[in-house]
Amino acid sequence: MYSDKKSIQILVALLKEHGVTQIALCPGSRNTPIVHSLAGDADFTCYALTDERSAGFFALGLALHGGRPAAICCTSGTALLNVFPAVAEAFYQKAPLVVISADRPAAWIGQMDGQTIPQPGVFGPMVKKSVQLPEIHDAESEWFCGRLINEALLETNHHGKGPVHINVPLSEPLFGFHAEALPKPRVITRFQGLNIYERPYDNLIERLNRYGRRMMLAGQANLIYEFERRSAKLLYKHFAWLAEHTANRVVPGRPIRDFDAVIYGMPKEERPRLVPDLLITYGGHVVSKRLKELFRQCPPKEHWHVAPDGEAVDTFGCLTTIIEMDPFEFLEKIGPLMENRPTEFPRMWEQLAARVPEPEFAYSAMAAVGALLRHLPGESTLHLGNSSAVRYAQLYAIPADTEVCCNRGTNGIEGSLSTALGYAIRSARPNFLVIGDLSFFYDMNALWQENIRPNTRVLLLNNGGGEIFRSLPGLEPDGPAARFIQGRHQAEARAWAEDRGFRYLPVRDQAQLDEAIPELTRADADRPVLVEVFTDPDTDVALLKDYYHGLRPLFAS
C-alpha cells in the first residue's frame, strides 16, 4: 500500500519513470509516508542508513557507479543539513544525486514547532534545481506537483549531471496507507538534438507520423526566418500552422492568425474538433487566452516544445516532450521524414479561418487600430503595447513584410514606449507604436530625451483608463472599486508631446481619424508624429462584444 498523500504517490511514480530506483532511506517520522511508499514497492532497491551525513555519501556512491541518478530520503529539520557535504561533493563531481526531504507545512516554519527550519533552497547554488512540492488539493496543484518533479528529475542530466533537491511538505495525518496502486502521472521527456538514426530518436519520428491531427504553434519571435522553398513545401501541408503577429515570419507559409475568432465562433460543444492530437510549439509567449483555455480544457494527446535551452515550459498543462535544439533546424530536419499521406486537419482549420471577416467597427479604439494597420507602409516595424493594443491588432491582417515587436516577456505595461524608442533609433524603417493610455502615461518620461527620430509614429488610444478591466467577468464596471482598478483619468498627451517636438494630432471622431492616419503614415515626415485617439470605453467594450457575438452564426453547423 502507498501513502494516501497524492504528492507522494506522484513522486514515487515519477521516480520510477525516470529510472531513480536506488535509494538510501533514513529514519524519522515526517518522512515515514515517503519511506513506506518506496520500501513497499519492489521496483525500488532501498538501503537503510541512520546517519544522514553518511547516507548522503552512500547515495553519492550509488550515483557514481554507472552514472544513473540515485536518491537519499531524509526527515525534516537539521537532518537535511547533514546531507549538505554530500550534495557539495556531488555538485563538483557532477553526480546525479536526488535529495528528497520531508518537511513541515510552510505555515509552521519559524513557529517554535519541532524540527522546522526553512528547507526550500537550503543548498543554494550547490544544486542544479530545487523544488518545493505543493500539498495537493485540486487539479491545478496536482499538475504543478507533477511538473515540478519532472523538472527536477530531468535536470539531473541536463547540460551535465548534478544534484537536485525535492522538498516535500506534509501535513498530518501522516500514516494513512490505503492506496493500492500508483497514479499514472504525465511523464515529461527531453531530447537533446535530433539524430534520427539513434534511439530513442527513431521513436520520436514514428510518433510524429502516427498522428493525423497535427498543429504547429509559433510563439513570439523577434526575427524573420526564411525557409527554403523545398522545406516549406514538405512541411506546410502536414500541420495546421497558427501564429499571432508577434511571431513575425517564422512559419513556412501563411499561418492562421485569427484563431481567436475561430475558437469564439465555434459552438462550445464542437470546440474539441479544433484540438490536435499532436501540438508542437516553438518561440516565446502566446497572447491568446482563448487558445490557452481550449488546450487546458481539451489537452492534445502530446505536446512537444522545441527550444534551444531545453527548458520545461508547460503553458497548456499537457507538455510531454522537450526537444532541445534550434526550432528551425528541427523543422528543416523533420520535413523529409514526414509520411506523404493526406490529412484533413490543416484544411479544416483553413476553411474555418476563411469564414472570419475582417471587422468593420464604428468609431472606436478598434477602428483606429484597424485604420492604421490597413495603411501601414511596406517594410515598417509595428510596436504593440500590452493589454488591449496587442489584442486589437490581432483582429486585422498586416502586410507580410511588417516586423512586429511587443514586450510580452512579462506582459507588463511599463516600458513599452521606451522600448519602441530605443528600437527606432537603430532602425532604418518607419516605426509605429500602438499603445494604450495607462501604458503611455506610465512611461511618458520616455519622451524626456533627445534620441527621438522622425521615423517614430505613435497611435495613442485614450479612453480614460484601462478599458480591458471593464470587461473582467464579475467586476461591476461602475462599482465602488472600478475607478481604482481601471485607473480612470482625464489626462491628455498634447502638451508633453508638443514640448518634446512631436507633431500632435487629436482625434475625436471618424472624420478626424480619416484625416490623421495619412499624416501618421506619410513617408516624408520631418519630425515624430503622435496621434491621440479619444474614445468612450463603454462604446469600445460594447462594439467588441458585438463583433465576437456576430461570429457565432458564421460557425453554426
mmCIF file of C-alpha atoms in Angstrom, residues 178-377:
data_model
loop_
_atom_site.group_PDB
_atom_site.id
_atom_site.type_symbol
_atom_site.label_atom_id
_atom_site.label_comp_id
_atom_site.label_asym_id
_atom_site.label_seq_id
_atom_site.Cartn_x
_atom_site.Cartn_y
_atom_site.Cartn_z
ATOM 1 C CA HIS A 178 -4.692 2.849 1.641
ATOM 2 C CA ALA A 179 -3.662 3.482 -1.975
ATOM 3 C CA GLU A 180 -3.309 0.120 -3.702
ATOM 4 C CA ALA A 181 -1.764 1.468 -6.907
ATOM 5 C CA LEU A 182 0.171 4.493 -8.080
ATOM 6 C CA PRO A 183 -1.401 7.070 -10.407
ATOM 7 C CA LYS A 184 -0.173 7.412 -13.970
ATOM 8 C CA PRO A 185 1.255 10.940 -13.906
ATOM 9 C CA ARG A 186 2.304 12.703 -17.067
ATOM 10 C CA VAL A 187 5.968 11.990 -17.776
ATOM 11 C CA ILE A 188 7.972 14.748 -19.472
ATOM 12 C CA THR A 189 10.953 13.594 -21.519
ATOM 13 C CA ARG A 190 13.755 15.607 -23.071
ATOM 14 C CA PHE A 191 15.650 15.002 -26.305
ATOM 15 C CA GLN A 192 18.872 16.910 -26.834
ATOM 16 C CA GLY A 193 19.294 17.342 -30.556
ATOM 17 C CA LEU A 194 17.653 15.078 -33.110
ATOM 18 C CA ASN A 195 19.661 12.199 -34.568
ATOM 19 C CA ILE A 196 17.080 10.061 -36.348
ATOM 20 C CA TYR A 197 19.471 7.144 -36.721
ATOM 21 C CA GLU A 198 19.895 6.639 -32.986
ATOM 22 C CA ARG A 199 17.477 5.503 -30.329
ATOM 23 C CA PRO A 200 15.329 6.855 -28.832
ATOM 24 C CA TYR A 201 15.006 9.423 -31.626
ATOM 25 C CA ASP A 202 13.620 6.890 -34.105
ATOM 26 C CA ASN A 203 10.615 6.522 -31.793
ATOM 27 C CA LEU A 204 10.101 10.291 -31.929
ATOM 28 C CA ILE A 205 9.740 10.238 -35.717
ATOM 29 C CA GLU A 206 7.389 7.263 -35.534
ATOM 30 C CA ARG A 207 5.213 9.218 -33.084
ATOM 31 C CA LEU A 208 5.347 12.253 -35.347
ATOM 32 C CA ASN A 209 3.902 10.253 -38.239
ATOM 33 C CA ARG A 210 1.394 8.381 -36.113
ATOM 34 C CA TYR A 211 -0.927 11.345 -35.691
ATOM 35 C CA GLY A 212 -3.144 12.721 -38.422
ATOM 36 C CA ARG A 213 -4.266 15.792 -36.448
ATOM 37 C CA ARG A 214 -1.084 17.853 -36.098
ATOM 38 C CA MET A 215 -0.589 21.518 -35.261
ATOM 39 C CA MET A 216 2.383 23.895 -35.165
ATOM 40 C CA LEU A 217 2.039 26.928 -32.908
ATOM 41 C CA ALA A 218 4.654 29.675 -33.210
ATOM 42 C CA GLY A 219 5.057 31.965 -30.227
ATOM 43 C CA GLN A 220 6.685 35.384 -30.124
ATOM 44 C CA ALA A 221 9.888 35.667 -32.142
ATOM 45 C CA ASN A 222 11.762 38.889 -32.854
ATOM 46 C CA LEU A 223 13.152 37.712 -36.159
ATOM 47 C CA ILE A 224 12.196 36.741 -39.692
ATOM 48 C CA TYR A 225 13.256 33.276 -40.798
ATOM 49 C CA GLU A 226 13.088 32.298 -44.453
ATOM 50 C CA PHE A 227 12.510 28.606 -45.103
ATOM 51 C CA GLU A 228 13.997 27.022 -48.184
ATOM 52 C CA ARG A 229 11.307 26.533 -50.804
ATOM 53 C CA ARG A 230 11.607 22.739 -50.797
ATOM 54 C CA SER A 231 11.479 22.537 -46.994
ATOM 55 C CA ALA A 232 8.465 24.841 -46.871
ATOM 56 C CA LYS A 233 6.544 22.635 -49.285
ATOM 57 C CA LEU A 234 7.442 19.467 -47.374
ATOM 58 C CA LEU A 235 6.407 20.943 -44.024
ATOM 59 C CA TYR A 236 3.395 23.126 -44.566
ATOM 60 C CA LYS A 237 0.815 20.581 -45.724
ATOM 61 C CA HIS A 238 1.262 18.332 -42.688
ATOM 62 C CA PHE A 239 0.273 20.812 -39.975
ATOM 63 C CA ALA A 240 -2.295 23.419 -39.082
ATOM 64 C CA TRP A 241 0.001 26.427 -38.575
ATOM 65 C CA LEU A 242 -1.063 29.032 -36.000
ATOM 66 C CA ALA A 243 0.827 32.240 -35.255
ATOM 67 C CA GLU A 244 -0.004 35.661 -33.881
ATOM 68 C CA HIS A 245 1.503 38.848 -35.315
ATOM 69 C CA THR A 246 4.156 38.795 -32.576
ATOM 70 C CA ALA A 247 5.560 35.572 -34.046
ATOM 71 C CA ASN A 248 6.658 37.519 -37.146
ATOM 72 C CA ARG A 249 7.586 35.421 -40.198
ATOM 73 C CA VAL A 250 8.775 32.154 -38.703
ATOM 74 C CA VAL A 251 6.478 29.698 -40.485
ATOM 75 C CA PRO A 252 6.922 28.107 -43.928
ATOM 76 C CA GLY A 253 3.862 29.722 -45.482
ATOM 77 C CA ARG A 254 0.846 31.781 -44.435
ATOM 78 C CA PRO A 255 -0.241 30.920 -40.889
ATOM 79 C CA ILE A 256 -3.721 31.186 -39.390
ATOM 80 C CA ARG A 257 -3.597 34.355 -37.304
ATOM 81 C CA ASP A 258 -7.276 34.898 -36.468
ATOM 82 C CA PHE A 259 -7.642 31.658 -34.497
ATOM 83 C CA ASP A 260 -9.155 33.543 -31.530
ATOM 84 C CA ALA A 261 -12.167 34.362 -33.691
ATOM 85 C CA VAL A 262 -12.438 30.741 -34.845
ATOM 86 C CA ILE A 263 -12.448 29.455 -31.267
ATOM 87 C CA TYR A 264 -15.005 32.032 -30.129
ATOM 88 C CA GLY A 265 -17.270 31.454 -33.094
ATOM 89 C CA MET A 266 -17.249 27.660 -32.806
ATOM 90 C CA PRO A 267 -20.064 26.301 -30.594
ATOM 91 C CA LYS A 268 -18.628 25.090 -27.284
ATOM 92 C CA GLU A 269 -19.674 21.500 -27.848
ATOM 93 C CA GLU A 270 -17.765 21.441 -31.156
ATOM 94 C CA ARG A 271 -14.542 23.106 -29.977
ATOM 95 C CA PRO A 272 -12.776 19.771 -29.323
ATOM 96 C CA ARG A 273 -12.674 19.451 -33.146
ATOM 97 C CA LEU A 274 -10.121 22.260 -33.132
ATOM 98 C CA VAL A 275 -7.705 20.414 -30.842
ATOM 99 C CA PRO A 276 -4.827 18.462 -32.434
ATOM 100 C CA ASP A 277 -3.596 15.080 -31.286
ATOM 101 C CA LEU A 278 -0.022 16.388 -31.527
ATOM 102 C CA LEU A 279 0.818 20.006 -30.714
ATOM 103 C CA ILE A 280 4.337 21.269 -31.460
ATOM 104 C CA THR A 281 5.282 24.715 -30.163
ATOM 105 C CA TYR A 282 8.310 26.932 -30.637
ATOM 106 C CA GLY A 283 9.110 30.565 -29.913
ATOM 107 C CA GLY A 284 8.016 32.595 -26.921
ATOM 108 C CA HIS A 285 4.746 33.843 -25.451
ATOM 109 C CA VAL A 286 1.291 33.416 -26.956
ATOM 110 C CA VAL A 287 -1.186 36.231 -26.221
ATOM 111 C CA SER A 288 -4.472 34.386 -26.796
ATOM 112 C CA LYS A 289 -6.311 33.449 -23.606
ATOM 113 C CA ARG A 290 -8.899 31.533 -25.616
ATOM 114 C CA LEU A 291 -6.297 29.193 -27.092
ATOM 115 C CA LYS A 292 -4.803 28.554 -23.645
ATOM 116 C CA GLU A 293 -8.244 27.794 -22.217
ATOM 117 C CA LEU A 294 -9.056 25.464 -25.116
ATOM 118 C CA PHE A 295 -5.894 23.373 -24.736
ATOM 119 C CA ARG A 296 -6.099 23.316 -20.944
ATOM 120 C CA GLN A 297 -9.688 22.095 -21.053
ATOM 121 C CA CYS A 298 -9.203 19.721 -24.023
ATOM 122 C CA PRO A 299 -5.491 18.826 -23.963
ATOM 123 C CA PRO A 300 -3.774 17.315 -27.008
ATOM 124 C CA LYS A 301 -2.502 13.755 -26.604
ATOM 125 C CA GLU A 302 1.058 15.041 -26.902
ATOM 126 C CA HIS A 303 2.666 18.465 -26.651
ATOM 127 C CA TRP A 304 6.248 18.888 -27.863
ATOM 128 C CA HIS A 305 8.092 22.130 -27.139
ATOM 129 C CA VAL A 306 11.175 22.871 -29.244
ATOM 130 C CA ALA A 307 13.655 25.343 -27.771
ATOM 131 C CA PRO A 308 17.453 25.778 -27.749
ATOM 132 C CA ASP A 309 17.596 25.974 -23.935
ATOM 133 C CA GLY A 310 15.590 22.786 -23.370
ATOM 134 C CA GLU A 311 13.600 24.326 -20.513
ATOM 135 C CA ALA A 312 10.301 22.732 -19.466
ATOM 136 C CA VAL A 313 7.636 25.281 -20.471
ATOM 137 C CA ASP A 314 4.218 23.760 -19.791
ATOM 138 C CA THR A 315 1.952 26.608 -20.918
ATOM 139 C CA PHE A 316 -1.040 24.401 -21.688
ATOM 140 C CA GLY A 317 -0.621 21.852 -18.891
ATOM 141 C CA CYS A 318 -0.036 18.925 -21.279
ATOM 142 C CA LEU A 319 3.698 19.024 -22.074
ATOM 143 C CA THR A 320 5.082 15.561 -22.836
ATOM 144 C CA THR A 321 8.327 16.159 -24.741
ATOM 145 C CA ILE A 322 11.069 18.786 -24.769
ATOM 146 C CA ILE A 323 13.287 18.910 -27.855
ATOM 147 C CA GLU A 324 16.419 20.851 -27.085
ATOM 148 C CA MET A 325 17.604 22.289 -30.375
ATOM 149 C CA ASP A 326 17.147 25.264 -32.648
ATOM 150 C CA PRO A 327 13.493 25.120 -33.740
ATOM 151 C CA PHE A 328 14.255 25.972 -37.365
ATOM 152 C CA GLU A 329 16.873 23.242 -37.561
ATOM 153 C CA PHE A 330 14.243 20.895 -36.137
ATOM 154 C CA LEU A 331 11.669 21.954 -38.720
ATOM 155 C CA GLU A 332 14.103 21.614 -41.613
ATOM 156 C CA LYS A 333 15.070 18.173 -40.346
ATOM 157 C CA ILE A 334 11.609 16.679 -39.952
ATOM 158 C CA GLY A 335 10.292 17.887 -43.328
ATOM 159 C CA PRO A 336 11.761 14.988 -45.376
ATOM 160 C CA LEU A 337 10.741 12.482 -42.660
ATOM 161 C CA MET A 338 7.013 13.153 -42.818
ATOM 162 C CA GLU A 339 4.987 10.385 -44.423
ATOM 163 C CA ASN A 340 3.306 11.629 -47.575
ATOM 164 C CA ARG A 341 -0.316 10.963 -46.727
ATOM 165 C CA PRO A 342 -3.241 13.381 -46.815
ATOM 166 C CA THR A 343 -4.558 14.889 -43.613
ATOM 167 C CA GLU A 344 -7.786 16.859 -43.295
ATOM 168 C CA PHE A 345 -6.954 18.675 -40.068
ATOM 169 C CA PRO A 346 -4.984 21.583 -41.613
ATOM 170 C CA ARG A 347 -7.609 22.017 -44.330
ATOM 171 C CA MET A 348 -10.391 22.109 -41.730
ATOM 172 C CA TRP A 349 -8.629 24.916 -39.847
ATOM 173 C CA GLU A 350 -8.035 26.885 -43.048
ATOM 174 C CA GLN A 351 -11.676 26.568 -44.072
ATOM 175 C CA LEU A 352 -12.875 27.716 -40.670
ATOM 176 C CA ALA A 353 -10.487 30.677 -40.654
ATOM 177 C CA ALA A 354 -11.759 31.673 -44.100
ATOM 178 C CA ARG A 355 -15.204 32.314 -42.557
ATOM 179 C CA VAL A 356 -13.831 35.100 -40.351
ATOM 180 C CA PRO A 357 -14.332 38.500 -41.989
ATOM 181 C CA GLU A 358 -12.028 41.408 -41.290
ATOM 182 C CA PRO A 359 -14.036 43.541 -38.841
ATOM 183 C CA GLU A 360 -15.593 46.887 -39.638
ATOM 184 C CA PHE A 361 -16.076 48.875 -36.442
ATOM 185 C CA ALA A 362 -17.807 52.171 -35.933
ATOM 186 C CA TYR A 363 -15.563 54.879 -34.470
ATOM 187 C CA SER A 364 -13.685 53.294 -31.559
ATOM 188 C CA ALA A 365 -10.240 52.253 -30.403
ATOM 189 C CA MET A 366 -10.533 49.124 -32.561
ATOM 190 C CA ALA A 367 -11.436 51.212 -35.623
ATOM 191 C CA ALA A 368 -8.342 53.379 -35.045
ATOM 192 C CA VAL A 369 -6.053 50.349 -34.883
ATOM 193 C CA GLY A 370 -7.635 48.875 -37.997
ATOM 194 C CA ALA A 371 -7.228 52.145 -39.905
ATOM 195 C CA LEU A 372 -3.519 52.257 -39.081
ATOM 196 C CA LEU A 373 -2.846 48.614 -39.932
ATOM 197 C CA ARG A 374 -4.631 48.909 -43.281
ATOM 198 C CA HIS A 375 -2.379 51.841 -44.199
ATOM 199 C CA LEU A 376 0.967 50.559 -42.907
ATOM 200 C CA PRO A 377 3.696 51.296 -45.446
#
